[in-house]
Amino acid sequence: MKTFSIADNNVRMFCGWLDYSQVGALPFEALIFRDWFLALDMNKFAHDADPGFIEWLNDEFPGLEAMDPDRQRMQLLLCIEKWKHHPAMVNAPFIDPRPLVLPWGTSAVLS
């Protein structure tokens, strides 16, 4: 790869986490990243998309599409900080409770 593109990297991360979610629980940060990525372009949703989810994206990431990329990433970090200790997130069965970055030598086998 000759150049690095944050936008291309975001697409690859989204696809990777989406694939991973088919076989195991995602780290909390990956779930927030997924929603943040979707909120980057609200036009990608079909007319019959879940209105509750759309409302959540708009509430959590208001005006995200109009922000510059640095501010968009800051909104991602702020949302992670806001929700990472919320009981509904900490205790959710679909969230992998392990840290996003595992210590060296830790087994990555799904529990």
PDB file of C-alpha atoms in Angstrom:
ATOM      1  CA  MET A   1       0.000   0.000   0.000  1.00  0.00           C
ATOM      2  CA  LYS A   2       1.540   3.272  -1.112  1.00  0.00           C
ATOM      3  CA  THR A   3      -0.648   5.603   0.930  1.00  0.00           C
ATOM      4  CA  PHE A   4      -2.716   5.332   4.052  1.00  0.00           C
ATOM      5  CA  SER A   5      -6.305   6.520   4.038  1.00  0.00           C
ATOM      6  CA  ILE A   6      -8.220   6.839   7.286  1.00  0.00           C
ATOM      7  CA  ALA A   7     -11.499   6.569   5.378  1.00  0.00           C
ATOM      8  CA  ASP A   8     -10.382   3.315   3.707  1.00  0.00           C
ATOM      9  CA  ASN A   9      -9.133   2.021   7.044  1.00  0.00           C
ATOM     10  CA  ASN A  10     -12.516   2.767   8.634  1.00  0.00           C
ATOM     11  CA  VAL A  11     -14.246   0.717   5.926  1.00  0.00           C
ATOM     12  CA  ARG A  12     -11.885  -2.205   6.491  1.00  0.00           C
ATOM     13  CA  MET A  13     -12.336  -2.034  10.264  1.00  0.00           C
ATOM     14  CA  PHE A  14     -16.123  -1.936   9.888  1.00  0.00           C
ATOM     15  CA  CYS A  15     -16.075  -4.973   7.582  1.00  0.00           C
ATOM     16  CA  GLY A  16     -13.701  -6.838   9.894  1.00  0.00           C
ATOM     17  CA  TRP A  17     -15.790  -6.225  12.999  1.00  0.00           C
ATOM     18  CA  LEU A  18     -18.969  -7.075  11.101  1.00  0.00           C
ATOM     19  CA  ASP A  19     -17.454 -10.394  10.008  1.00  0.00           C
ATOM     20  CA  TYR A  20     -16.190 -11.097  13.523  1.00  0.00           C
ATOM     21  CA  SER A  21     -19.624 -10.387  15.000  1.00  0.00           C
ATOM     22  CA  GLN A  22     -20.968 -13.367  13.063  1.00  0.00           C
ATOM     23  CA  VAL A  23     -18.882 -15.757  15.180  1.00  0.00           C
ATOM     24  CA  GLY A  24     -18.476 -14.067  18.540  1.00  0.00           C
ATOM     25  CA  ALA A  25     -19.251 -11.237  20.890  1.00  0.00           C
ATOM     26  CA  LEU A  26     -17.627  -7.927  20.037  1.00  0.00           C
ATOM     27  CA  PRO A  27     -15.605  -5.712  22.337  1.00  0.00           C
ATOM     28  CA  PHE A  28     -17.634  -2.737  23.502  1.00  0.00           C
ATOM     29  CA  GLU A  29     -15.464  -0.306  21.534  1.00  0.00           C
ATOM     30  CA  ALA A  30     -16.137  -2.235  18.329  1.00  0.00           C
ATOM     31  CA  LEU A  31     -19.900  -1.913  18.838  1.00  0.00           C
ATOM     32  CA  ILE A  32     -19.619   1.840  19.291  1.00  0.00           C
ATOM     33  CA  PHE A  33     -17.282   2.037  16.285  1.00  0.00           C
ATOM     34  CA  ARG A  34     -19.865   0.176  14.193  1.00  0.00           C
ATOM     35  CA  ASP A  35     -22.598   2.636  15.097  1.00  0.00           C
ATOM     36  CA  TRP A  36     -20.292   5.636  14.618  1.00  0.00           C
ATOM     37  CA  PHE A  37     -19.306   4.353  11.178  1.00  0.00           C
ATOM     38  CA  LEU A  38     -22.948   3.976  10.190  1.00  0.00           C
ATOM     39  CA  ALA A  39     -23.700   7.490  11.457  1.00  0.00           C
ATOM     40  CA  LEU A  40     -21.025   8.918   9.139  1.00  0.00           C
ATOM     41  CA  ASP A  41     -23.500   8.588   6.261  1.00  0.00           C
ATOM     42  CA  MET A  42     -27.116   8.490   7.350  1.00  0.00           C
ATOM     43  CA  ASN A  43     -28.208   8.280   3.699  1.00  0.00           C
ATOM     44  CA  LYS A  44     -27.146   4.631   3.528  1.00  0.00           C
ATOM     45  CA  PHE A  45     -30.211   3.478   5.456  1.00  0.00           C
ATOM     46  CA  ALA A  46     -33.232   2.054   3.687  1.00  0.00           C
ATOM     47  CA  HIS A  47     -36.604   3.685   4.236  1.00  0.00           C
ATOM     48  CA  ASP A  48     -37.663   0.735   6.402  1.00  0.00           C
ATOM     49  CA  ALA A  49     -34.638   0.865   8.740  1.00  0.00           C
ATOM     50  CA  ASP A  50     -35.354   0.598  12.461  1.00  0.00           C
ATOM     51  CA  PRO A  51     -36.449   4.116  13.480  1.00  0.00           C
ATOM     52  CA  GLY A  52     -35.271   3.552  17.063  1.00  0.00           C
ATOM     53  CA  PHE A  53     -31.758   2.774  15.862  1.00  0.00           C
ATOM     54  CA  ILE A  54     -31.747   5.785  13.528  1.00  0.00           C
ATOM     55  CA  GLU A  55     -32.900   7.988  16.406  1.00  0.00           C
ATOM     56  CA  TRP A  56     -30.135   6.589  18.641  1.00  0.00           C
ATOM     57  CA  LEU A  57     -27.509   7.357  15.998  1.00  0.00           C
ATOM     58  CA  ASN A  58     -28.821  10.897  15.608  1.00  0.00           C
ATOM     59  CA  ASP A  59     -28.873  11.407  19.381  1.00  0.00           C
ATOM     60  CA  GLU A  60     -25.395  10.000  19.975  1.00  0.00           C
ATOM     61  CA  PHE A  61     -23.714  11.534  16.939  1.00  0.00           C
ATOM     62  CA  PRO A  62     -25.628  14.732  16.084  1.00  0.00           C
ATOM     63  CA  GLY A  63     -24.284  16.464  12.986  1.00  0.00           C
ATOM     64  CA  LEU A  64     -21.523  13.893  12.535  1.00  0.00           C
ATOM     65  CA  GLU A  65     -21.707  13.960   8.737  1.00  0.00           C
ATOM     66  CA  ALA A  66     -20.942  17.695   8.623  1.00  0.00           C
ATOM     67  CA  MET A  67     -17.907  17.528  10.939  1.00  0.00           C
ATOM     68  CA  ASP A  68     -14.308  17.361   9.787  1.00  0.00           C
ATOM     69  CA  PRO A  69     -12.655  13.923  10.214  1.00  0.00           C
ATOM     70  CA  ASP A  70     -10.758  14.872  13.386  1.00  0.00           C
ATOM     71  CA  ARG A  71     -13.956  16.045  15.080  1.00  0.00           C
ATOM     72  CA  GLN A  72     -15.756  12.901  13.876  1.00  0.00           C
ATOM     73  CA  ARG A  73     -13.126  10.708  15.533  1.00  0.00           C
ATOM     74  CA  MET A  74     -13.372  12.800  18.703  1.00  0.00           C
ATOM     75  CA  GLN A  75     -17.118  12.090  18.776  1.00  0.00           C
ATOM     76  CA  LEU A  76     -16.331   8.364  18.574  1.00  0.00           C
ATOM     77  CA  LEU A  77     -13.987   8.608  21.561  1.00  0.00           C
ATOM     78  CA  LEU A  78     -16.477  10.687  23.555  1.00  0.00           C
ATOM     79  CA  CYS A  79     -19.231   8.152  22.929  1.00  0.00           C
ATOM     80  CA  ILE A  80     -16.969   5.287  24.032  1.00  0.00           C
ATOM     81  CA  GLU A  81     -16.129   7.149  27.243  1.00  0.00           C
ATOM     82  CA  LYS A  82     -19.788   7.987  27.844  1.00  0.00           C
ATOM     83  CA  TRP A  83     -21.030   4.394  27.606  1.00  0.00           C
ATOM     84  CA  LYS A  84     -18.132   2.165  28.645  1.00  0.00           C
ATOM     85  CA  HIS A  85     -19.153   1.903  32.304  1.00  0.00           C
ATOM     86  CA  HIS A  86     -22.913   1.923  31.753  1.00  0.00           C
ATOM     87  CA  PRO A  87     -24.444  -1.215  33.352  1.00  0.00           C
ATOM     88  CA  ALA A  88     -26.446  -2.046  30.231  1.00  0.00           C
ATOM     89  CA  MET A  89     -23.213  -2.210  28.251  1.00  0.00           C
ATOM     90  CA  VAL A  90     -20.998  -3.817  30.866  1.00  0.00           C
ATOM     91  CA  ASN A  91     -23.419  -6.693  31.491  1.00  0.00           C
ATOM     92  CA  ALA A  92     -24.721  -7.254  27.963  1.00  0.00           C
ATOM     93  CA  PRO A  93     -24.273 -10.879  26.807  1.00  0.00           C
ATOM     94  CA  PHE A  94     -23.430  -9.777  23.267  1.00  0.00           C
ATOM     95  CA  ILE A  95     -20.388  -7.794  24.435  1.00  0.00           C
ATOM     96  CA  ASP A  96     -16.980  -9.389  24.956  1.00  0.00           C
ATOM     97  CA  PRO A  97     -15.953  -8.115  28.412  1.00  0.00           C
ATOM     98  CA  ARG A  98     -12.233  -8.456  27.730  1.00  0.00           C
ATOM     99  CA  PRO A  99     -10.181  -5.353  26.905  1.00  0.00           C
ATOM    100  CA  LEU A 100     -10.069  -4.342  23.250  1.00  0.00           C
ATOM    101  CA  VAL A 101      -6.301  -4.921  23.208  1.00  0.00           C
ATOM    102  CA  LEU A 102      -5.369  -8.144  24.938  1.00  0.00           C
ATOM    103  CA  PRO A 103      -2.012  -8.509  26.711  1.00  0.00           C
ATOM    104  CA  TRP A 104       0.697 -10.338  24.778  1.00  0.00           C
ATOM    105  CA  GLY A 105       0.380 -14.096  25.124  1.00  0.00           C
ATOM    106  CA  THR A 106      -3.304 -14.045  26.014  1.00  0.00           C
ATOM    107  CA  SER A 107      -5.352 -16.686  24.303  1.00  0.00           C
ATOM    108  CA  ALA A 108      -7.720 -15.199  21.742  1.00  0.00           C
ATOM    109  CA  VAL A 109      -9.918 -18.298  21.820  1.00  0.00           C
ATOM    110  CA  LEU A 110     -13.582 -17.455  22.161  1.00  0.00           C
ATOM    111  CA  SER A 111     -15.042 -18.390  25.521  1.00  0.00           C
TER     112      SER A 111
END
